[in-house]
C-alpha cells in the first residue's frame, strides 16, 4: 500500500491498471493529465491500450476520445494511438505514433488554443466528460490531491468528468507540495466570469491542492515511473546565432526605454532553440528577470539557479533527465521560485496582456508578409499543433518567432512567398528571427515587411528567388497592398512535394 494515500477511505479504491482499464466503455470521452511530457498517467493508458487491442481482436468496436493538457509521452499517446483506438484527440500533441494516426486519418484532431481548452470543456463543446485520469503526487488526509509535475487541464477534468481514476506516482517528489497554485474562480462561465487577479508572475492567488468529489473516484493506481524527460540537443551554431539576435534586440529595447532593465516577463516555447535562448540569457546582461510561461525547461532552471531569474510561473515542467533529477532531489528549494498553475491561468490572455509578456516560439515557416505557420507541413500534414503559441502571440507585449532559415538539409526554405497554413497572422507577429538575422516588423506595411524579412532572415540561396517572386507579384497582382501571384504563391511547396526540394 502506498504511503502517499493519506485518506483512509480512499485506500480501498487501489487496484491494478488492467482492473481499472476494464471499467472503461467504448466511446468514452477521457480527460488525461499531462503537459509536455510531464505529469501524465504512466500505467493506465498502456492497460487501456491492451483492453482496446483485445476488443479489436474479438472484432468489437472500441474507440475513445483522448483529451489532455498538451503533449504526453509514448506511454500515453504512443500506446493508445498504436491501437487505432483513438477516435478524437485534442489539444497539442507531439508523439510520432499520434501524429501518424492523425495524418493517416485514423484519428480526428482538434488543435485548440491551450487557454481555450478549459472553457471549451466546461461549456460542453467537446461533449460530456466520462472519465478523468489524473496523475498526482499524493492524496491528503482529507482527500485533496497534491498535483505532480504538471497541472494543465486537471482542475477542469476533475470537476467535469463523471468518474475519476487517480495514479499516485511515487517517483514524483513529495516536496512538489507547495509549488502549485490552483485558482478555482477562473472556471466560471459567461456571464459570471471574474477578473484574473494576477499582477506579477510571482502572485499566488489560489490553493495548493486540487479538489475531487470522492464519490467519483472509481480506481486508484500506484505507480513509480519517471516523466518522459528527453535530453536537449547540444547548442549548435544556428540556435546560438538565433539566441544572439534576440538578446541584441532585447538589449536595444531596453536602451530605447521601451522595456525595463530586467525585461518584461518571458514566455518561451518548447524545443532546442527555445532552450538555447534561455541559455543565452544566462550569459546576457539582464538581472532579476521573471517568466510567465507554460513550460519550464532546463534553461529556465539554470536561470533560477544562477539568481538571474527571480521567479518562473508555468503549468508544467519539460526537463532533461538530469534536470528532472536535480529538481526532484531539491524540489523544496524551488518552491518560492516556481509556481505551477492550471493552463487556463498560465496562458490566460488577460494576465499575458496586463504584464506585457515577451513571447518567443518556434515555427515551421513564415511568409514574406509575416504570416506564420507553426503546425502544418506542405499544406496538409499536421506536425504537432498550435499549443500555447497563439495565447502568447496574440496577447503578448511583442511576439517573436524563431527557426533556422532552412529545413531538411537546405531543401526547404522556412521563408516562403505564402505560408501553406496560417496559425499566426501578420497582425500578431512582431519579430521573425533565423540564424541569418532578425526582422522587426512592428509598424511596417506588408511590402516593407517583405523587404526586411527577405534581406534579414532568408537563407542566401533563397534570397534571389524570393526577390524575383516579389517583382513578379508586384507586376501581376490585382493590388499593391499585399501583392501576390496566386498562380505561383504556393509553387515552392508544390515543387518540394514533386521533387523533394524547393530549389528550382
Ligand atoms: O522534422 O522531425 O522529421 O526532422 O519539422 O523541426 O527544427 O526540429 O524544430 O523541434 O523546434 O519544432 C514549430 C514544430 C518546431 C515547434 C515546431 C521539420 C523539421 C523537423 C521539427 P523531422 P525542428 P522544433 C510552447 C508553444 C508549435 C507549438 C508552440 C512547435 C520538424 O516549435 O510544435 O509553439 N510549435 N507551442 O525538419 C517542412 C518546414 C520545416 C519543416 C521544420 N519549413 N517545412 N518541415 N520542419 N521546418 C509549447 C506548448 O504549447 C505546449
PDB file of C-alpha atoms and ligand atoms in Angstrom, residues 35-36 70-71 92-94 99 114 233 267-274 294-295 347 360-366 373-378 383-390 392 401-404 406-408 412-416 420 424 493 496 502, ligand 1:
ATOM      1  CA  UNK A  35       1.543  18.529 -20.380  1.00  0.00           C
ATOM      2  CA  UNK A  36       4.767  18.471 -22.462  1.00  0.00           C
ATOM      3  CA  UNK A  70      -0.874  19.168 -24.056  1.00  0.00           C
ATOM      4  CA  UNK A  71       1.651  16.622 -25.393  1.00  0.00           C
ATOM      5  CA  UNK A  92      -1.470  19.807 -28.548  1.00  0.00           C
ATOM      6  CA  UNK A  93       0.351  16.524 -29.255  1.00  0.00           C
ATOM      7  CA  UNK A  94       3.851  15.725 -30.467  1.00  0.00           C
ATOM      8  CA  UNK A  99       0.953  12.224 -35.462  1.00  0.00           C
ATOM      9  CA  UNK A 114      -4.380  25.781 -24.762  1.00  0.00           C
ATOM     10  CA  UNK A 233      20.448  18.686 -28.202  1.00  0.00           C
ATOM     11  CA  UNK A 267       7.474  33.238 -22.336  1.00  0.00           C
ATOM     12  CA  UNK A 268       9.483  30.658 -24.151  1.00  0.00           C
ATOM     13  CA  UNK A 269       8.184  27.784 -26.284  1.00  0.00           C
ATOM     14  CA  UNK A 270       9.366  24.196 -26.235  1.00  0.00           C
ATOM     15  CA  UNK A 271      12.366  22.752 -28.069  1.00  0.00           C
ATOM     16  CA  UNK A 272      16.055  23.208 -28.534  1.00  0.00           C
ATOM     17  CA  UNK A 273      16.053  26.757 -29.878  1.00  0.00           C
ATOM     18  CA  UNK A 274      13.873  27.995 -27.032  1.00  0.00           C
ATOM     19  CA  UNK A 294       3.696  27.483 -19.892  1.00  0.00           C
ATOM     20  CA  UNK A 295       6.693  25.150 -19.662  1.00  0.00           C
ATOM     21  CA  UNK A 347      -1.959  31.043 -20.661  1.00  0.00           C
ATOM     22  CA  UNK A 360       9.133  33.576 -28.176  1.00  0.00           C
ATOM     23  CA  UNK A 361       8.033  30.459 -30.085  1.00  0.00           C
ATOM     24  CA  UNK A 362       9.274  28.098 -32.750  1.00  0.00           C
ATOM     25  CA  UNK A 363       7.689  27.937 -36.197  1.00  0.00           C
ATOM     26  CA  UNK A 364       7.646  25.764 -39.309  1.00  0.00           C
ATOM     27  CA  UNK A 365       7.724  28.675 -41.780  1.00  0.00           C
ATOM     28  CA  UNK A 366       6.912  32.355 -42.220  1.00  0.00           C
ATOM     29  CA  UNK A 373       2.722  28.587 -39.871  1.00  0.00           C
ATOM     30  CA  UNK A 374       3.532  26.658 -36.687  1.00  0.00           C
ATOM     31  CA  UNK A 375       1.737  23.432 -37.397  1.00  0.00           C
ATOM     32  CA  UNK A 376       1.451  22.171 -40.990  1.00  0.00           C
ATOM     33  CA  UNK A 377       3.940  20.569 -43.355  1.00  0.00           C
ATOM     34  CA  UNK A 378       3.261  21.128 -47.076  1.00  0.00           C
ATOM     35  CA  UNK A 383       3.290  18.298 -37.173  1.00  0.00           C
ATOM     36  CA  UNK A 384       2.387  18.993 -33.501  1.00  0.00           C
ATOM     37  CA  UNK A 385      -0.192  21.717 -33.002  1.00  0.00           C
ATOM     38  CA  UNK A 386      -0.506  25.380 -32.073  1.00  0.00           C
ATOM     39  CA  UNK A 387      -0.085  24.682 -28.343  1.00  0.00           C
ATOM     40  CA  UNK A 388       0.054  27.859 -26.333  1.00  0.00           C
ATOM     41  CA  UNK A 389       1.844  29.854 -29.016  1.00  0.00           C
ATOM     42  CA  UNK A 390      -1.369  31.625 -30.050  1.00  0.00           C
ATOM     43  CA  UNK A 392       1.069  34.338 -26.028  1.00  0.00           C
ATOM     44  CA  UNK A 401       9.110  33.537 -33.922  1.00  0.00           C
ATOM     45  CA  UNK A 402      12.326  31.613 -34.373  1.00  0.00           C
ATOM     46  CA  UNK A 403      13.505  28.985 -36.871  1.00  0.00           C
ATOM     47  CA  UNK A 404      16.599  28.035 -38.808  1.00  0.00           C
ATOM     48  CA  UNK A 406      16.155  26.196 -43.975  1.00  0.00           C
ATOM     49  CA  UNK A 407      14.982  22.683 -43.137  1.00  0.00           C
ATOM     50  CA  UNK A 408      15.749  19.178 -44.446  1.00  0.00           C
ATOM     51  CA  UNK A 412      13.245  23.713 -47.739  1.00  0.00           C
ATOM     52  CA  UNK A 413      13.234  27.459 -47.224  1.00  0.00           C
ATOM     53  CA  UNK A 414      11.499  28.404 -43.974  1.00  0.00           C
ATOM     54  CA  UNK A 415      10.824  31.831 -45.521  1.00  0.00           C
ATOM     55  CA  UNK A 416       8.358  31.342 -48.377  1.00  0.00           C
ATOM     56  CA  UNK A 420       0.896  26.763 -46.607  1.00  0.00           C
ATOM     57  CA  UNK A 424      -0.441  33.425 -36.515  1.00  0.00           C
ATOM     58  CA  UNK A 493       5.681  23.756 -51.729  1.00  0.00           C
ATOM     59  CA  UNK A 496       9.033  20.157 -52.898  1.00  0.00           C
ATOM     60  CA  UNK A 502      12.155  23.803 -53.095  1.00  0.00           C
TER      61      UNK A 502
HETATM   62  O1  LIG B   1      11.258  17.349 -38.919  1.00  0.00           O
HETATM   63  O2  LIG B   1      11.484  15.739 -37.105  1.00  0.00           O
HETATM   64  O3  LIG B   1      11.235  14.981 -39.470  1.00  0.00           O
HETATM   65  O4  LIG B   1      13.340  16.081 -38.689  1.00  0.00           O
HETATM   66  O5  LIG B   1       9.799  19.983 -38.538  1.00  0.00           O
HETATM   67  O6  LIG B   1      11.609  20.921 -36.602  1.00  0.00           O
HETATM   68  O7  LIG B   1      13.755  22.168 -36.491  1.00  0.00           O
HETATM   69  O8  LIG B   1      13.409  20.126 -35.002  1.00  0.00           O
HETATM   70  O9  LIG B   1      12.223  22.342 -34.650  1.00  0.00           O
HETATM   71  O10 LIG B   1      11.627  20.926 -32.594  1.00  0.00           O
HETATM   72  O11 LIG B   1      11.897  23.459 -32.561  1.00  0.00           O
HETATM   73  O12 LIG B   1       9.935  22.371 -33.698  1.00  0.00           O
HETATM   74  C1  LIG B   1       7.304  24.607 -34.993  1.00  0.00           C
HETATM   75  C2  LIG B   1       7.345  22.145 -34.850  1.00  0.00           C
HETATM   76  C3  LIG B   1       9.411  23.469 -34.396  1.00  0.00           C
HETATM   77  C4  LIG B   1       7.548  23.520 -32.720  1.00  0.00           C
HETATM   78  C5  LIG B   1       7.877  23.435 -34.253  1.00  0.00           C
HETATM   79  C6  LIG B   1      10.551  19.957 -39.761  1.00  0.00           C
HETATM   80  C7  LIG B   1      11.951  19.596 -39.321  1.00  0.00           C
HETATM   81  C8  LIG B   1      11.650  18.539 -38.272  1.00  0.00           C
HETATM   82  C9  LIG B   1      10.724  19.893 -36.313  1.00  0.00           C
HETATM   83  P1  LIG B   1      11.883  15.924 -38.519  1.00  0.00           P
HETATM   84  P2  LIG B   1      12.854  21.324 -35.667  1.00  0.00           P
HETATM   85  P3  LIG B   1      11.466  22.232 -33.254  1.00  0.00           P
HETATM   86  C10 LIG B   1       5.013  26.146 -26.354  1.00  0.00           C
HETATM   87  C11 LIG B   1       4.436  26.823 -27.574  1.00  0.00           C
HETATM   88  C12 LIG B   1       4.046  24.966 -32.140  1.00  0.00           C
HETATM   89  C13 LIG B   1       3.614  24.951 -30.695  1.00  0.00           C
HETATM   90  C14 LIG B   1       4.252  26.002 -29.843  1.00  0.00           C
HETATM   91  C15 LIG B   1       6.054  23.531 -32.457  1.00  0.00           C
HETATM   92  C16 LIG B   1      10.413  19.099 -37.593  1.00  0.00           C
HETATM   93  O13 LIG B   1       8.111  24.686 -32.200  1.00  0.00           O
HETATM   94  O14 LIG B   1       5.407  22.495 -32.410  1.00  0.00           O
HETATM   95  O15 LIG B   1       4.950  26.885 -30.283  1.00  0.00           O
HETATM   96  N1  LIG B   1       5.471  24.763 -32.326  1.00  0.00           N
HETATM   97  N2  LIG B   1       3.958  25.932 -28.569  1.00  0.00           N
HETATM   98  O16 LIG B   1      12.704  19.115 -40.396  1.00  0.00           O
HETATM   99  C17 LIG B   1       8.717  21.315 -43.526  1.00  0.00           C
HETATM  100  C18 LIG B   1       9.440  23.458 -42.937  1.00  0.00           C
HETATM  101  C19 LIG B   1      10.014  22.910 -41.755  1.00  0.00           C
HETATM  102  C20 LIG B   1       9.870  21.540 -41.546  1.00  0.00           C
HETATM  103  C21 LIG B   1      10.973  22.436 -39.871  1.00  0.00           C
HETATM  104  N3  LIG B   1       9.516  24.752 -43.206  1.00  0.00           N
HETATM  105  N4  LIG B   1       8.794  22.635 -43.776  1.00  0.00           N
HETATM  106  N5  LIG B   1       9.229  20.738 -42.421  1.00  0.00           N
HETATM  107  N6  LIG B   1      10.481  21.287 -40.375  1.00  0.00           N
HETATM  108  N7  LIG B   1      10.704  23.444 -40.713  1.00  0.00           N
HETATM  109  C22 LIG B   1       4.732  24.682 -26.080  1.00  0.00           C
HETATM  110  C23 LIG B   1       3.320  24.250 -25.924  1.00  0.00           C
HETATM  111  O17 LIG B   1       2.441  24.896 -26.344  1.00  0.00           O
HETATM  112  C24 LIG B   1       2.990  23.036 -25.217  1.00  0.00           C
END
